[in-house]
C-alpha cells in the first residue's frame, strides 16, 4: 500500500535521519540543508529564502505565509517554528542511544565542550553543539543536528535568568552533567552568586532530569560546595569533585615546567596519579583537561590515548586563540580573548599578560573592555580589576568602555600607567603608531563591548 507522507512528516524524517542539516542563517546554507526561517531583530528570514533555495536548500521551514509567486514546493509553513523544532528535537533525543553530556557553569562552557570533543573524538564518535548554541533555540537546533550513530553527544546549557536551566535540561536530559564553576556573571538578573548556584543545580534535579547518573563539580568556593550539598540530597549515583578545597576526588598534585612551551602535570585521584604534558597556553585552562580526564576514566575510555593527546589541545576562537595579524604592514602576535569577560576570567587574562616574556625590543600591549551583565556591583568589579593591574605595575595597558572610564575616574591619577581610549578608531590609530614587527597584543572584554569591535576591525584588515 502506497502511503503519501505530508510535507511536515518528510521534513521531520529528513532531520531525524541526517546530521547537521538545520541552519538558521542563509549564509551557512549548503546543498541539501534545511533553512529555518526565523523572525530576526530587523527582518524575517523569509527575505532570505530565495538565497537559501539558490544555494541548494532541500527544505525551508517558516511560520509566515509566503507571497503567491513562491512556487518552491518544499517550503513548510508551520504555526510556530519553535513548537515544530521542539517536537523534532524531543523525538531525536528519545531515539538517540549514545551518552549525553550536559555542561553548565558561569564561565568556560564552550572551551570545555570543544576540549571534550577533541579528546573523545580520539577514541569514539561524538556530536557537539556548534559555536555557543546554549540558549533555547540553540539547544533545539543542536539536538536536531546530532548524529544518531554517535557514541557521545555534548551540549552547552546556558542561562542569564531564572528557570532556564530546568527548561533546557528537561529537553536535553543529560545522563552526565558538568558544572564548571559558580562565579559572578549575569548578576543583572541573578543579583548574587547563590542564586546562580541554585539555578545551575537544576541540571541534576531528577524532577527535570531523571536520566542523571554522573555529576562533576568544581569545589573552589562556598557556592560550589552548596551545590555539592544539594546533589547529595538528590542521591545522585556518582558525584565526582575537583578543586582546591580539601578531600576532592581529583586534584592537581603538581605542575612542573619542562621548557618554555611545555609543562608536566600530575593529577591525583584517590589511589591513581595521572601524568601528562600540556602546552603553556593551556595552563589557565587546566581544569578543562582535568574534567576531560574524569570523563575518560568514568566512561572507561582509553587513558593512554588521552595522555598522548594532551599536548595537542587547540585554543578556541575568541578564547585565547593566538594568530598572526597585520597592523600597518607589521606582523603582530594577536591573542584574542574577546568572546566574553567576567571578573575571574579578566584577572586570569591579566595574569597571562603579566607572565608573557618578551624578547629584546619586543613590546606587549593589553587592551581591556567592559565586563557586561554584572548588575549593581559592576563598577566595583571594574575598580578591582584596575587596582589589580596597578599592583602588578604593568605597562602599555589601555582600557575602553564607560564602566572602565567610571572606574578609572575613581583612582588617583598620580603615576597612573593605565590609558583610557573610548573610540575604536583612536585605538586602531594608537596601535598603528605603537606596534612594531613581532610585538604582542592581547585584547579582552565582553562580547558586546568595544573590544569585540576592535577585534573585527583588526581581523578584517588582514590575518596572516
Short mmCIF file of C-alpha atoms in Angstrom, two decimals:
data_model
loop_
_atom_site.label_atom_id
_atom_site.label_comp_id
_atom_site.label_asym_id
_atom_site.label_seq_id
_atom_site.Cartn_x
_atom_site.Cartn_y
_atom_site.Cartn_z
CA UNK A 1 0.00 0.00 0.00
CA UNK A 2 1.45 3.36 -1.06
CA UNK A 3 1.18 5.88 1.81
CA UNK A 4 1.64 9.52 0.89
CA UNK A 5 3.59 11.41 3.55
CA UNK A 6 2.79 15.01 4.34
CA UNK A 7 5.47 17.64 3.83
CA UNK A 8 5.73 18.04 7.61
CA UNK A 9 6.41 14.32 8.01
CA UNK A 10 9.00 14.38 5.23
CA UNK A 11 10.86 17.32 6.78
CA UNK A 12 10.80 15.74 10.23
CA UNK A 13 12.01 12.39 8.92
CA UNK A 14 14.80 14.09 6.98
CA UNK A 15 16.02 15.98 10.04
CA UNK A 16 15.86 12.85 12.20
CA UNK A 17 17.87 10.74 9.76
CA UNK A 18 20.58 13.29 8.98
CA UNK A 19 23.09 15.31 10.95
CA UNK A 20 23.95 19.00 10.80
CA UNK A 21 21.24 19.93 8.30
CA UNK A 22 19.25 22.55 10.26
CA UNK A 23 20.60 26.07 9.69
CA UNK A 24 19.22 29.40 10.89
CA UNK A 25 21.44 31.57 8.68
CA UNK A 26 21.09 31.58 4.91
CA UNK A 27 24.80 32.44 4.74
CA UNK A 28 25.62 28.97 6.06
CA UNK A 29 23.31 27.03 3.74
CA UNK A 30 24.88 24.40 1.51
CA UNK A 31 23.27 21.77 -0.72
CA UNK A 32 20.57 19.66 0.99
CA UNK A 33 20.41 21.78 4.18
CA UNK A 34 17.16 22.83 5.83
CA UNK A 35 16.78 26.59 6.23
CA UNK A 36 14.91 27.63 9.38
CA UNK A 37 13.33 30.98 8.50
CA UNK A 38 13.04 32.96 11.75
CA UNK A 39 11.98 36.44 12.77
CA UNK A 40 15.14 38.47 13.45
CA UNK A 41 15.69 41.80 15.14
CA UNK A 42 15.12 43.74 11.94
CA UNK A 43 13.83 41.36 9.28
CA UNK A 44 12.16 37.99 8.86
CA UNK A 45 14.12 35.07 7.44
CA UNK A 46 11.62 34.79 4.59
CA UNK A 47 13.58 37.59 2.96
CA UNK A 48 16.47 35.15 2.52
CA UNK A 49 14.50 32.15 1.26
CA UNK A 50 15.42 32.80 -2.42
CA UNK A 51 19.11 32.83 -1.42
CA UNK A 52 18.70 29.56 0.51
CA UNK A 53 16.93 27.93 -2.43
CA UNK A 54 19.64 29.07 -4.84
CA UNK A 55 22.26 27.52 -2.56
CA UNK A 56 20.52 24.17 -2.74
CA UNK A 57 18.36 24.02 0.40
CA UNK A 58 16.30 20.83 0.38
CA UNK A 59 13.56 22.25 2.62
CA UNK A 60 12.51 25.58 4.10
CA UNK A 61 10.62 25.89 7.39
CA UNK A 62 8.83 29.15 8.14
CA UNK A 63 5.97 30.39 10.30
CA UNK A 64 4.99 33.21 7.98
CA UNK A 65 2.94 32.76 4.81
CA UNK A 66 4.71 33.47 1.56
CA UNK A 67 3.68 35.50 -1.42
CA UNK A 68 1.84 33.62 -4.15
CA UNK A 69 4.80 33.90 -6.54
CA UNK A 70 6.72 31.34 -4.45
CA UNK A 71 6.28 28.02 -6.24
CA UNK A 72 9.02 26.11 -4.42
CA UNK A 73 7.12 23.00 -3.28
CA UNK A 74 9.37 22.18 -0.34
CA UNK A 75 8.54 25.14 1.86
CA UNK A 76 6.87 24.01 5.06
CA UNK A 77 4.70 26.67 6.70
CA UNK A 78 4.04 25.93 10.38
CA UNK A 79 2.02 27.76 13.01
CA UNK A 80 5.00 28.11 15.35
CA UNK A 81 8.58 27.28 14.41
CA UNK A 82 9.81 26.76 17.98
CA UNK A 83 6.99 24.28 18.63
CA UNK A 84 7.93 22.35 15.49
CA UNK A 85 11.63 22.37 16.42
CA UNK A 86 10.89 21.28 19.98
CA UNK A 87 8.79 18.36 18.79
CA UNK A 88 11.52 17.23 16.38
CA UNK A 89 14.28 17.71 18.94
CA UNK A 90 12.45 15.62 21.54
CA UNK A 91 11.92 12.79 19.07
CA UNK A 92 15.60 12.79 18.16
CA UNK A 93 16.64 12.87 21.81
CA UNK A 94 14.39 9.91 22.59
CA UNK A 95 15.84 7.76 19.81
CA UNK A 96 19.48 8.71 20.49
CA UNK A 97 21.18 5.78 22.22
CA UNK A 98 24.55 7.36 22.98
CA UNK A 99 25.70 9.05 26.17
CA UNK A 100 24.62 12.66 26.61
CA UNK A 101 26.87 15.13 28.43
CA UNK A 102 25.49 18.50 29.56
CA UNK A 103 27.78 21.38 30.50
CA UNK A 104 26.75 24.40 32.52
CA UNK A 105 28.56 26.85 34.76
CA UNK A 106 29.43 30.52 34.91
CA UNK A 107 32.42 30.53 32.55
CA UNK A 108 34.31 28.09 30.34
CA UNK A 109 31.41 26.08 28.89
CA UNK A 110 32.30 26.45 25.21
CA UNK A 111 36.01 25.85 25.71
CA UNK A 112 35.32 22.73 27.79
CA UNK A 113 32.86 21.47 25.17
CA UNK A 114 35.46 21.89 22.44
CA UNK A 115 38.15 20.23 24.58
CA UNK A 116 35.88 17.28 25.34
CA UNK A 117 35.02 16.97 21.66
CA UNK A 118 38.73 16.86 20.82
CA UNK A 119 39.59 14.22 23.42
CA UNK A 120 36.56 11.96 22.93
CA UNK A 121 36.92 12.06 19.14
CA UNK A 122 40.30 10.35 19.54
CA UNK A 123 38.51 7.18 20.65
CA UNK A 124 34.79 7.49 19.82
CA UNK A 125 32.27 9.27 17.62
CA UNK A 126 30.89 12.46 19.14
CA UNK A 127 28.34 15.14 18.25
CA UNK A 128 28.52 18.60 19.80
CA UNK A 129 26.55 21.82 19.73
CA UNK A 130 28.24 24.35 17.45
CA UNK A 131 29.55 27.77 18.48
CA UNK A 132 27.93 28.85 21.75
CA UNK A 133 24.49 27.40 20.99
CA UNK A 134 23.40 27.20 24.62
CA UNK A 135 20.06 29.04 24.72
CA UNK A 136 16.60 27.62 23.95
CA UNK A 137 16.81 27.93 20.16
CA UNK A 138 20.45 26.86 20.13
CA UNK A 139 19.73 23.72 22.12
CA UNK A 140 16.85 22.73 19.82
CA UNK A 141 19.00 23.19 16.71
CA UNK A 142 21.90 21.33 18.33
CA UNK A 143 19.72 18.35 19.25
CA UNK A 144 18.19 18.18 15.80
CA UNK A 145 21.66 18.25 14.25
CA UNK A 146 23.26 15.39 16.19
CA UNK A 147 24.42 12.22 14.50
CA UNK A 148 22.31 9.35 15.83
CA UNK A 149 25.21 6.95 15.42
CA UNK A 150 27.49 8.94 17.73
CA UNK A 151 28.62 7.35 20.97
CA UNK A 152 28.51 10.71 22.74
CA UNK A 153 26.62 13.98 22.35
CA UNK A 154 27.77 17.12 24.19
CA UNK A 155 25.63 20.17 24.84
CA UNK A 156 26.15 23.55 26.48
CA UNK A 157 23.35 24.69 28.76
CA UNK A 158 23.44 28.42 29.38
CA UNK A 159 21.32 30.87 31.32
CA UNK A 160 21.04 34.53 32.19
CA UNK A 161 17.75 34.30 34.06
CA UNK A 162 15.79 32.05 36.39
CA UNK A 163 14.24 28.71 35.31
CA UNK A 164 16.15 28.50 32.01
CA UNK A 165 18.38 25.60 33.12
CA UNK A 166 15.44 23.40 34.08
CA UNK A 167 13.71 24.08 30.76
CA UNK A 168 16.79 23.21 28.71
CA UNK A 169 17.73 20.26 30.92
CA UNK A 170 14.28 18.73 30.51
CA UNK A 171 14.86 18.72 26.75
CA UNK A 172 18.47 17.50 26.68
CA UNK A 173 18.23 15.18 29.72
CA UNK A 174 21.98 14.61 30.06
CA UNK A 175 23.00 11.44 31.88
CA UNK A 176 26.34 13.07 32.66
CA UNK A 177 26.37 16.67 33.90
CA UNK A 178 29.25 19.07 34.49
CA UNK A 179 29.10 22.34 36.43
CA UNK A 180 32.35 24.12 35.59
CA UNK A 181 32.19 26.79 38.30
CA UNK A 182 30.00 29.35 40.04
CA UNK A 183 31.30 32.90 39.59
CA UNK A 184 29.84 36.43 39.36
CA UNK A 185 28.25 36.59 35.89
CA UNK A 186 24.76 37.64 34.70
CA UNK A 187 24.20 39.40 38.03
CA UNK A 188 21.73 41.85 36.49
CA UNK A 189 19.07 39.16 36.85
CA UNK A 190 20.51 36.77 39.44
CA UNK A 191 21.70 39.51 41.86
CA UNK A 192 24.11 37.16 43.67
CA UNK A 193 26.16 34.00 43.11
CA UNK A 194 24.00 31.88 45.43
CA UNK A 195 21.06 32.38 43.07
CA UNK A 196 23.34 31.36 40.20
CA UNK A 197 24.25 28.19 42.11
CA UNK A 198 20.59 27.35 42.70
CA UNK A 199 19.78 27.92 39.02
CA UNK A 200 22.69 25.78 37.80
CA UNK A 201 21.74 22.94 40.17
CA UNK A 202 18.63 22.24 38.09
CA UNK A 203 20.85 20.37 35.63
CA UNK A 204 20.93 17.42 38.05
CA UNK A 205 17.48 17.80 39.62
CA UNK A 206 15.72 14.46 38.96
CA UNK A 207 12.43 16.31 38.62
CA UNK A 208 13.72 17.81 35.35
CA UNK A 209 16.39 15.25 34.53
CA UNK A 210 15.52 11.67 35.53
CA UNK A 211 18.48 10.41 33.44
CA UNK A 212 21.19 11.89 35.66
CA UNK A 213 23.81 9.34 36.75
CA UNK A 214 27.06 11.36 36.92
CA UNK A 215 27.72 14.86 38.25
CA UNK A 216 31.13 16.55 38.00
CA UNK A 217 31.54 19.56 40.28
CA UNK A 218 34.15 22.22 40.87
CA UNK A 219 34.78 22.85 44.58
CA UNK A 220 36.58 26.18 44.92
CA UNK A 221 34.11 28.38 46.81
CA UNK A 222 31.12 28.24 49.16
CA UNK A 223 28.56 28.40 46.34
CA UNK A 224 30.13 25.36 44.72
CA UNK A 225 30.14 23.41 48.00
CA UNK A 226 26.48 24.43 48.39
CA UNK A 227 25.74 22.72 45.06
CA UNK A 228 27.56 19.63 46.27
CA UNK A 229 25.30 19.51 49.33
CA UNK A 230 22.23 19.81 47.10
CA UNK A 231 23.49 16.95 44.93
CA UNK A 232 24.00 14.70 47.96
CA UNK A 233 20.38 15.31 48.98
CA UNK A 234 19.22 14.23 45.50
CA UNK A 235 21.10 10.91 45.86
CA UNK A 236 22.92 11.26 42.55
CA UNK A 237 24.60 7.92 41.81
CA UNK A 238 28.06 9.32 41.08
CA UNK A 239 29.31 12.71 42.27
CA UNK A 240 32.91 13.49 41.34
CA UNK A 241 34.52 16.66 42.65
CA UNK A 242 37.69 18.55 41.86
CA UNK A 243 39.23 21.76 43.13
CA UNK A 244 41.32 23.49 45.75
CA UNK A 245 39.17 22.66 48.77
CA UNK A 246 40.45 19.60 50.65
CA UNK A 247 39.32 15.99 50.10
CA UNK A 248 38.23 16.30 46.48
CA UNK A 249 38.10 13.21 44.25
CA UNK A 250 40.51 14.75 41.76
CA UNK A 251 43.15 17.35 42.40
CA UNK A 252 46.11 18.84 40.58
CA UNK A 253 49.07 17.49 42.52
CA UNK A 254 51.88 19.23 40.68
CA UNK A 255 52.67 21.34 37.62
CA UNK A 256 56.32 21.33 36.55
CA UNK A 257 57.91 23.38 33.81
CA UNK A 258 59.78 21.27 31.24
CA UNK A 259 60.74 24.06 28.85
CA UNK A 260 59.42 27.47 27.75
CA UNK A 261 56.45 25.89 25.97
CA UNK A 262 55.75 22.64 27.82
CA UNK A 263 54.61 21.74 31.33
CA UNK A 264 54.20 18.38 33.05
CA UNK A 265 51.00 17.91 35.04
CA UNK A 266 50.29 15.37 37.79
CA UNK A 267 46.64 14.77 38.70
CA UNK A 268 45.80 12.60 41.68
CA UNK A 269 42.61 10.56 42.02
CA UNK A 270 42.38 8.62 45.29
CA UNK A 271 44.97 5.91 44.54
CA UNK A 272 45.95 6.80 40.96
CA UNK A 273 48.25 9.51 39.65
CA UNK A 274 47.95 10.59 36.01
CA UNK A 275 50.94 12.29 34.39
CA UNK A 276 50.86 14.12 31.08
CA UNK A 277 52.24 17.16 29.28
CA UNK A 278 50.42 20.30 28.16
CA UNK A 279 51.34 23.40 26.21
CA UNK A 280 51.93 26.62 28.12
CA UNK A 281 48.82 28.22 26.60
CA UNK A 282 46.63 25.64 28.40
CA UNK A 283 47.85 26.45 31.92
CA UNK A 284 44.97 28.82 32.66
CA UNK A 285 42.54 26.22 31.27
CA UNK A 286 43.95 23.20 33.07
CA UNK A 287 40.58 22.42 34.71
CA UNK A 288 39.13 21.64 31.28
CA UNK A 289 41.76 18.96 30.78
CA UNK A 290 41.13 17.66 34.31
CA UNK A 291 37.37 17.39 33.63
CA UNK A 292 38.09 15.65 30.33
CA UNK A 293 40.22 13.14 32.23
CA UNK A 294 37.33 12.49 34.64
CA UNK A 295 35.02 11.81 31.69
CA UNK A 296 37.57 9.38 30.22
CA UNK A 297 38.02 7.49 33.48
CA UNK A 298 34.28 7.31 34.23
CA UNK A 299 33.37 6.10 30.73
CA UNK A 300 36.30 3.66 30.64
CA UNK A 301 37.81 5.28 27.57
CA UNK A 302 41.44 4.66 26.66
CA UNK A 303 43.59 6.69 29.10
CA UNK A 304 46.72 6.09 27.02
CA UNK A 305 45.06 7.88 24.11
CA UNK A 306 44.06 10.73 26.40
CA UNK A 307 47.58 11.19 27.76
CA UNK A 308 49.10 11.13 24.28
CA UNK A 309 46.65 13.86 23.16
CA UNK A 310 47.03 16.47 25.92
CA UNK A 311 49.83 18.40 24.19
CA UNK A 312 47.72 19.00 21.09
CA UNK A 313 44.67 20.71 22.62
CA UNK A 314 43.80 23.71 20.48
CA UNK A 315 42.64 27.10 21.70
CA UNK A 316 39.14 28.29 20.80
CA UNK A 317 38.15 31.33 18.74
CA UNK A 318 37.85 34.40 20.96
CA UNK A 319 39.03 32.46 24.00
CA UNK A 320 42.80 32.74 23.88
CA UNK A 321 43.34 31.81 20.26
CA UNK A 322 46.68 33.18 19.05
CA UNK A 323 47.28 34.27 15.48
CA UNK A 324 49.45 36.50 13.34
CA UNK A 325 47.77 39.66 12.02
CA UNK A 326 48.93 42.66 10.01
CA UNK A 327 48.75 46.13 11.52
CA UNK A 328 50.18 48.88 9.35
CA UNK A 329 52.12 46.26 7.34
CA UNK A 330 53.69 44.86 10.51
CA UNK A 331 53.20 41.30 11.70
CA UNK A 332 51.70 41.27 15.21
CA UNK A 333 51.12 38.35 17.60
CA UNK A 334 47.42 38.74 18.49
CA UNK A 335 45.96 36.89 21.48
CA UNK A 336 42.16 37.03 21.13
CA UNK A 337 40.17 36.92 24.38
CA UNK A 338 37.24 38.98 23.13
CA UNK A 339 34.41 36.48 23.32
CA UNK A 340 33.43 37.32 26.87
CA UNK A 341 34.70 38.60 30.20
CA UNK A 342 33.93 38.20 33.89
CA UNK A 343 35.93 39.37 36.93
CA UNK A 344 37.60 35.96 37.30
CA UNK A 345 38.47 35.47 33.62
CA UNK A 346 39.63 39.09 33.36
CA UNK A 347 42.05 38.54 36.23
CA UNK A 348 43.33 35.30 34.69
CA UNK A 349 43.88 37.14 31.41
CA UNK A 350 45.83 39.90 33.18
CA UNK A 351 47.98 37.24 34.85
CA UNK A 352 48.60 35.65 31.47
CA UNK A 353 49.64 39.01 30.04
CA UNK A 354 51.89 39.71 33.04
CA UNK A 355 53.65 36.36 32.58
CA UNK A 356 54.39 36.82 28.89
CA UNK A 357 58.15 37.06 28.46
CA UNK A 358 59.23 39.47 25.75
CA UNK A 359 62.41 39.41 23.72
CA UNK A 360 64.75 42.33 23.24
CA UNK A 361 62.96 45.28 21.60
CA UNK A 362 59.63 43.41 21.70
CA UNK A 363 56.71 45.06 23.47
CA UNK A 364 53.34 43.81 24.64
CA UNK A 365 50.08 45.76 24.81
CA UNK A 366 46.94 44.88 26.78
CA UNK A 367 43.51 46.26 25.84
CA UNK A 368 40.63 45.66 28.26
CA UNK A 369 36.97 46.42 27.63
CA UNK A 370 33.90 46.47 29.84
CA UNK A 371 32.59 43.38 31.62
CA UNK A 372 28.84 43.31 30.99
CA UNK A 373 25.82 41.99 32.95
CA UNK A 374 27.36 42.41 36.42
CA UNK A 375 24.41 44.24 37.93
CA UNK A 376 24.64 46.83 40.68
CA UNK A 377 28.19 45.83 41.60
CA UNK A 378 29.56 46.36 38.09
CA UNK A 379 31.55 49.48 38.93
CA UNK A 380 33.14 47.80 41.94
CA UNK A 381 34.23 44.80 39.86
CA UNK A 382 35.87 47.09 37.29
CA UNK A 383 37.59 49.09 40.01
CA UNK A 384 39.03 45.89 41.49
CA UNK A 385 40.42 44.92 38.08
CA UNK A 386 42.15 48.28 37.64
CA UNK A 387 43.57 48.14 41.17
CA UNK A 388 44.91 44.67 40.44
CA UNK A 389 46.66 45.96 37.30
CA UNK A 390 48.28 48.69 39.40
CA UNK A 391 49.62 46.15 41.90
CA UNK A 392 51.34 44.31 39.02
CA UNK A 393 52.90 47.57 37.76
CA UNK A 394 52.04 46.74 34.15
CA UNK A 395 52.93 48.99 31.23
CA UNK A 396 51.08 49.53 27.94
CA UNK A 397 47.57 48.92 29.31
CA UNK A 398 44.62 50.53 27.53
CA UNK A 399 41.05 50.38 28.83
CA UNK A 400 37.89 51.25 26.92
CA UNK A 401 34.20 51.44 27.72
CA UNK A 402 32.02 53.51 30.02
CA UNK A 403 32.40 51.20 33.01
CA UNK A 404 36.17 51.24 32.70
CA UNK A 405 36.01 55.03 32.40
CA UNK A 406 33.93 55.37 35.58
CA UNK A 407 36.24 53.03 37.48
CA UNK A 408 39.35 54.85 36.26
CA UNK A 409 37.91 58.17 37.43
CA UNK A 410 37.79 56.82 40.99
CA UNK A 411 41.53 56.15 41.01
CA UNK A 412 44.26 58.62 41.82
CA UNK A 413 45.72 59.97 38.59
CA UNK A 414 49.21 60.25 40.09
CA UNK A 415 51.69 57.97 38.29
CA UNK A 416 48.81 56.04 36.69
CA UNK A 417 50.05 53.92 33.77
CA UNK A 418 46.60 52.90 32.52
CA UNK A 419 45.39 54.81 29.46
CA UNK A 420 41.72 55.37 28.61
CA UNK A 421 40.69 55.45 24.94
CA UNK A 422 36.95 55.36 24.23
CA UNK A 423 36.88 55.24 20.43
CA UNK A 424 37.82 52.20 18.35
CA UNK A 425 39.30 54.37 15.58
CA UNK A 426 41.59 56.08 18.06
CA UNK A 427 42.64 52.71 19.47
CA UNK A 428 43.48 51.43 15.99
CA UNK A 429 45.46 54.63 15.35
CA UNK A 430 47.34 54.12 18.63
CA UNK A 431 48.19 50.53 17.66
CA UNK A 432 49.41 51.58 14.22
CA UNK A 433 51.70 54.19 15.75
CA UNK A 434 52.93 52.00 18.61
CA UNK A 435 53.29 48.40 17.46
CA UNK A 436 56.31 47.06 15.62
CA UNK A 437 57.06 43.72 13.98
CA UNK A 438 56.64 40.73 16.33
CA UNK A 439 55.04 42.76 19.14
CA UNK A 440 52.28 41.14 21.22
CA UNK A 441 48.69 42.37 21.50
CA UNK A 442 46.19 40.83 23.94
CA UNK A 443 42.56 42.02 23.91
CA UNK A 444 39.93 41.03 26.49
CA UNK A 445 36.34 42.15 27.03
CA UNK A 446 32.72 41.11 26.88
CA UNK A 447 31.28 40.13 23.52
CA UNK A 448 29.10 43.25 23.36
CA UNK A 449 31.86 45.65 24.42
CA UNK A 450 34.12 47.87 22.33
CA UNK A 451 36.89 45.27 22.34
CA UNK A 452 34.89 42.99 20.05
CA UNK A 453 34.55 45.82 17.52
CA UNK A 454 38.32 46.34 17.67
CA UNK A 455 38.87 42.61 17.08
CA UNK A 456 36.65 42.65 13.99
CA UNK A 457 38.48 45.67 12.57
CA UNK A 458 41.87 44.07 13.14
CA UNK A 459 40.89 40.74 11.58
CA UNK A 460 39.24 42.45 8.62
CA UNK A 461 42.43 44.36 7.92
CA UNK A 462 44.36 41.17 7.48
CA UNK A 463 45.14 37.86 9.08
CA UNK A 464 48.37 36.14 8.15
#
